[in-house]
Amino acid sequence: KIIKECHKNHKNFVFDFCFNAFKSENWQALHKVYKIVEPLEFSEKITIYEQFNNFVKLKWFQKTSSLNKNNPNGIVENLILHYQDCLVNIKNIFENDKSFIQTLNDAVDEIVNHRENPISALDFVQYIDSLLIETNRTFHQNDLNTHFDYVSNILKYVKNKTAFQKFYARALSKRLIYFNCSNEYEKAFLEKLSINFDRQFVLNSLEMLKNISGKVFLLLKDQINKKF
């Protein structure tokens, strides 16, 4: 009865309440309100999705306003952490509502391709490089694989995929030449990229991984043999 009454006569009040709950990040209240609006048709719930979209973007700009713009790793890492937090809220508060997931994706797309402060293809490549360089790695294997999932999900919003592929190939070759990477992790990440990137690019990268790492191994073996 109460839910029907809210639907019929108090929708504006409910959405005003949601607006303030997002503003104060009152997730417990939002979960209760979601149970009220969940039965509504999609067209009647657009307001709450728009509010979530605005929350995601506003929270992101608040988080990054104090970050050094010359530190792309910090920018990308904060976006991934923000994306993770939002996914957790969608799961716990909005019960994995697919429309909230799509709303989050739309907001991330707008963040990555922001007119004044976009996150460039090179920014992402430099961040990925920091993950894959062996001496820098701080993640446990399972955590790193999960992190790969988040990174690859966000990468699909990079508009200039040609530039990303060029920068990525260059960074991969450097990691291989300096023997500062794990073939296992490189392959794992390329498998994630195959979801949103050109298949031929991924195949070429795997071929590079095979060829360069093999040549470096032979070179090191030759140097060792010369010493003994």
Short mmCIF file of C-alpha atoms in Angstrom, two decimals:
data_model
loop_
_atom_site.label_atom_id
_atom_site.label_comp_id
_atom_site.label_asym_id
_atom_site.label_seq_id
_atom_site.Cartn_x
_atom_site.Cartn_y
_atom_site.Cartn_z
CA LYS A 1 0.00 0.00 0.00
CA ILE A 2 2.74 2.46 0.98
CA ILE A 3 4.77 1.63 -2.13
CA LYS A 4 1.74 2.10 -4.38
CA GLU A 5 0.97 5.43 -2.70
CA CYS A 6 4.58 6.56 -3.26
CA HIS A 7 4.37 5.56 -6.91
CA LYS A 8 1.09 7.35 -7.43
CA ASN A 9 1.43 10.60 -5.51
CA HIS A 10 4.93 11.05 -4.09
CA LYS A 11 7.45 10.23 -6.84
CA ASN A 12 8.89 13.74 -6.84
CA PHE A 13 9.40 13.59 -3.09
CA VAL A 14 11.11 10.19 -3.44
CA PHE A 15 13.49 11.50 -6.11
CA ASP A 16 14.25 14.64 -4.09
CA PHE A 17 15.09 12.35 -1.18
CA CYS A 18 17.40 10.33 -3.46
CA PHE A 19 19.14 13.50 -4.59
CA ASN A 20 19.98 14.42 -0.99
CA ALA A 21 20.94 10.84 -0.14
CA PHE A 22 23.45 10.73 -3.00
CA LYS A 23 24.79 14.09 -1.88
CA SER A 24 25.38 12.84 1.67
CA GLU A 25 26.31 9.31 0.49
CA ASN A 26 23.61 7.81 2.69
CA TRP A 27 23.75 4.36 1.08
CA GLN A 28 21.50 2.70 3.65
CA ALA A 29 18.70 5.15 2.86
CA LEU A 30 19.28 4.75 -0.87
CA HIS A 31 18.92 0.98 -0.54
CA LYS A 32 15.54 1.41 1.15
CA VAL A 33 14.35 3.90 -1.46
CA TYR A 34 15.55 1.62 -4.25
CA LYS A 35 13.20 -1.09 -2.98
CA ILE A 36 10.37 1.43 -3.44
CA VAL A 37 11.25 2.56 -6.97
CA GLU A 38 12.48 -0.83 -8.26
CA PRO A 39 9.03 -1.94 -9.57
CA LEU A 40 8.65 1.24 -11.67
CA GLU A 41 9.12 1.17 -15.43
CA PHE A 42 12.55 2.23 -16.72
CA SER A 43 11.21 5.52 -18.07
CA GLU A 44 9.87 6.39 -14.62
CA LYS A 45 13.26 5.70 -12.98
CA ILE A 46 15.40 7.80 -15.30
CA THR A 47 15.73 10.51 -12.64
CA ILE A 48 17.48 8.23 -10.17
CA TYR A 49 19.86 6.96 -12.87
CA GLU A 50 20.69 10.55 -13.82
CA GLN A 51 21.33 11.35 -10.17
CA PHE A 52 23.72 8.39 -9.92
CA ASN A 53 25.48 9.47 -13.11
CA ASN A 54 26.01 12.96 -11.67
CA PHE A 55 27.18 11.50 -8.35
CA VAL A 56 29.83 9.34 -10.07
CA LYS A 57 31.23 12.29 -12.01
CA LEU A 58 31.08 14.79 -9.14
CA LYS A 59 32.73 12.36 -6.72
CA TRP A 60 35.49 11.70 -9.27
CA PHE A 61 36.27 15.38 -9.78
CA GLN A 62 36.25 15.94 -6.03
CA LYS A 63 38.70 13.06 -5.54
CA THR A 64 41.08 14.24 -8.23
CA SER A 65 40.92 18.03 -7.77
CA SER A 66 44.02 17.95 -5.57
CA LEU A 67 45.97 15.43 -7.67
CA ASN A 68 48.95 16.54 -9.71
CA LYS A 69 47.86 16.58 -13.37
CA ASN A 70 51.43 15.58 -14.28
CA ASN A 71 50.97 12.29 -12.44
CA PRO A 72 48.95 10.15 -14.88
CA ASN A 73 49.47 7.02 -12.78
CA GLY A 74 47.70 8.66 -9.84
CA ILE A 75 44.84 9.83 -12.07
CA VAL A 76 44.28 6.41 -13.66
CA GLU A 77 44.65 4.52 -10.38
CA ASN A 78 42.10 6.80 -8.68
CA LEU A 79 39.65 6.25 -11.54
CA ILE A 80 39.98 2.48 -11.21
CA LEU A 81 39.47 2.64 -7.43
CA HIS A 82 36.46 4.92 -7.92
CA TYR A 83 35.05 2.48 -10.51
CA GLN A 84 35.52 -0.41 -8.06
CA ASP A 85 33.75 1.49 -5.26
CA CYS A 86 30.81 2.30 -7.52
CA LEU A 87 30.49 -1.33 -8.60
CA VAL A 88 30.41 -2.41 -4.94
CA ASN A 89 27.61 0.08 -4.26
CA ILE A 90 25.67 -1.11 -7.30
CA LYS A 91 25.96 -4.67 -6.01
CA ASN A 92 25.12 -3.95 -2.37
CA ILE A 93 22.68 -1.04 -2.68
CA PHE A 94 21.07 -1.43 -6.10
CA GLU A 95 21.23 -5.23 -6.28
CA ASN A 96 23.26 -5.32 -9.49
CA ASP A 97 20.59 -3.42 -11.41
CA LYS A 98 21.89 -3.49 -15.01
CA SER A 99 20.67 0.05 -15.63
CA PHE A 100 22.90 1.32 -12.81
CA ILE A 101 25.85 -0.57 -14.33
CA GLN A 102 25.15 1.07 -17.71
CA THR A 103 24.82 4.44 -15.99
CA LEU A 104 28.22 3.92 -14.34
CA ASN A 105 29.74 3.00 -17.70
CA ASP A 106 28.28 6.14 -19.29
CA ALA A 107 29.74 8.28 -16.49
CA VAL A 108 33.18 6.67 -16.85
CA ASP A 109 33.04 7.29 -20.60
CA GLU A 110 32.38 10.98 -19.90
CA ILE A 111 35.25 11.11 -17.37
CA VAL A 112 37.79 9.45 -19.67
CA ASN A 113 36.82 11.71 -22.58
CA HIS A 114 36.22 14.90 -20.63
CA ARG A 115 36.51 17.90 -22.94
CA GLU A 116 38.94 19.85 -20.73
CA ASN A 117 40.78 17.09 -18.84
CA PRO A 118 40.64 13.80 -20.77
CA ILE A 119 42.63 10.76 -19.69
CA SER A 120 44.79 10.00 -22.71
CA ALA A 121 45.80 6.70 -24.27
CA LEU A 122 49.38 7.39 -23.13
CA ASP A 123 48.21 7.94 -19.53
CA PHE A 124 46.67 4.46 -19.53
CA VAL A 125 49.73 2.85 -21.13
CA GLN A 126 52.04 4.41 -18.53
CA TYR A 127 49.81 3.11 -15.74
CA ILE A 128 49.68 -0.39 -17.25
CA ASP A 129 53.45 -0.26 -17.63
CA SER A 130 53.77 0.42 -13.90
CA LEU A 131 51.61 -2.65 -13.19
CA LEU A 132 53.51 -4.98 -15.49
CA ILE A 133 57.10 -3.93 -14.77
CA GLU A 134 58.32 -6.69 -12.47
CA THR A 135 60.32 -4.51 -10.08
CA ASN A 136 57.34 -2.19 -9.45
CA ARG A 137 54.72 -4.85 -8.81
CA THR A 138 52.97 -4.64 -5.45
CA PHE A 139 49.86 -6.73 -6.21
CA HIS A 140 49.37 -10.35 -5.28
CA GLN A 141 48.72 -12.52 -8.37
CA ASN A 142 44.97 -12.88 -7.78
CA ASP A 143 44.60 -9.16 -7.01
CA LEU A 144 46.53 -8.30 -10.16
CA ASN A 145 44.25 -10.42 -12.34
CA THR A 146 41.20 -8.75 -10.80
CA HIS A 147 42.83 -5.37 -11.38
CA PHE A 148 43.37 -6.32 -15.04
CA ASP A 149 39.60 -6.81 -15.34
CA TYR A 150 38.87 -3.30 -14.09
CA VAL A 151 41.56 -1.73 -16.28
CA SER A 152 40.37 -3.50 -19.44
CA ASN A 153 36.75 -2.53 -18.72
CA ILE A 154 37.70 1.15 -18.52
CA LEU A 155 40.03 0.97 -21.53
CA LYS A 156 37.09 0.37 -23.87
CA TYR A 157 36.22 4.07 -23.44
CA VAL A 158 39.55 5.25 -24.85
CA LYS A 159 38.52 6.79 -28.17
CA ASN A 160 41.90 6.72 -29.89
CA LYS A 161 42.59 3.00 -29.79
CA THR A 162 45.17 3.29 -32.58
CA ALA A 163 47.29 5.60 -30.38
CA PHE A 164 46.84 3.25 -27.41
CA GLN A 165 47.99 0.27 -29.47
CA LYS A 166 51.07 2.16 -30.71
CA PHE A 167 52.08 3.29 -27.20
CA TYR A 168 51.32 -0.13 -25.73
CA ALA A 169 53.44 -1.97 -28.33
CA ARG A 170 56.35 0.38 -27.62
CA ALA A 171 56.07 -0.11 -23.85
CA LEU A 172 55.77 -3.89 -24.24
CA SER A 173 58.91 -4.07 -26.37
CA LYS A 174 60.85 -2.08 -23.74
CA ARG A 175 59.70 -4.36 -20.94
CA LEU A 176 60.74 -7.40 -22.96
CA ILE A 177 64.09 -6.00 -24.09
CA TYR A 178 65.06 -5.05 -20.54
CA PHE A 179 63.79 -8.40 -19.28
CA ASN A 180 61.66 -6.57 -16.74
CA CYS A 181 58.36 -8.39 -17.03
CA SER A 182 56.56 -11.67 -16.56
CA ASN A 183 55.40 -13.47 -19.72
CA GLU A 184 52.56 -14.95 -17.69
CA TYR A 185 51.21 -11.55 -16.65
CA GLU A 186 51.79 -10.07 -20.11
CA LYS A 187 49.73 -12.85 -21.69
CA ALA A 188 47.02 -12.51 -19.02
CA PHE A 189 46.65 -8.80 -19.69
CA LEU A 190 46.62 -9.24 -23.47
CA GLU A 191 43.80 -11.76 -23.07
CA LYS A 192 41.81 -9.06 -21.26
CA LEU A 193 42.58 -6.57 -24.05
CA SER A 194 41.26 -8.99 -26.66
CA ILE A 195 37.73 -8.28 -25.42
CA ASN A 196 37.73 -4.61 -26.45
CA PHE A 197 40.63 -4.24 -28.88
CA ASP A 198 41.45 -5.34 -32.38
CA ARG A 199 42.20 -9.07 -32.47
CA GLN A 200 45.14 -8.57 -34.83
CA PHE A 201 46.75 -6.11 -32.41
CA VAL A 202 46.54 -8.69 -29.62
CA LEU A 203 47.94 -11.44 -31.88
CA ASN A 204 50.82 -9.17 -32.96
CA SER A 205 51.59 -8.35 -29.32
CA LEU A 206 51.61 -12.04 -28.39
CA GLU A 207 53.95 -12.73 -31.31
CA MET A 208 56.22 -9.91 -30.11
CA LEU A 209 56.14 -11.41 -26.61
CA LYS A 210 57.19 -14.77 -28.01
CA ASN A 211 59.89 -13.49 -30.37
CA ILE A 212 61.59 -10.82 -28.25
CA SER A 213 61.55 -12.80 -25.01
CA GLY A 214 63.03 -15.76 -26.91
CA LYS A 215 65.79 -13.61 -28.43
CA VAL A 216 66.61 -12.02 -25.06
CA PHE A 217 66.80 -15.46 -23.47
CA LEU A 218 69.22 -16.67 -26.16
CA LEU A 219 71.31 -13.52 -25.78
CA LEU A 220 71.59 -13.98 -22.01
CA LYS A 221 72.42 -17.65 -22.46
CA ASP A 222 75.16 -16.75 -24.93
CA GLN A 223 76.61 -14.16 -22.51
CA ILE A 224 76.61 -16.66 -19.64
CA ASN A 225 78.33 -19.31 -21.80
CA LYS A 226 81.07 -16.82 -22.71
CA LYS A 227 81.82 -16.19 -19.04
CA PHE A 228 82.42 -19.85 -18.23
#
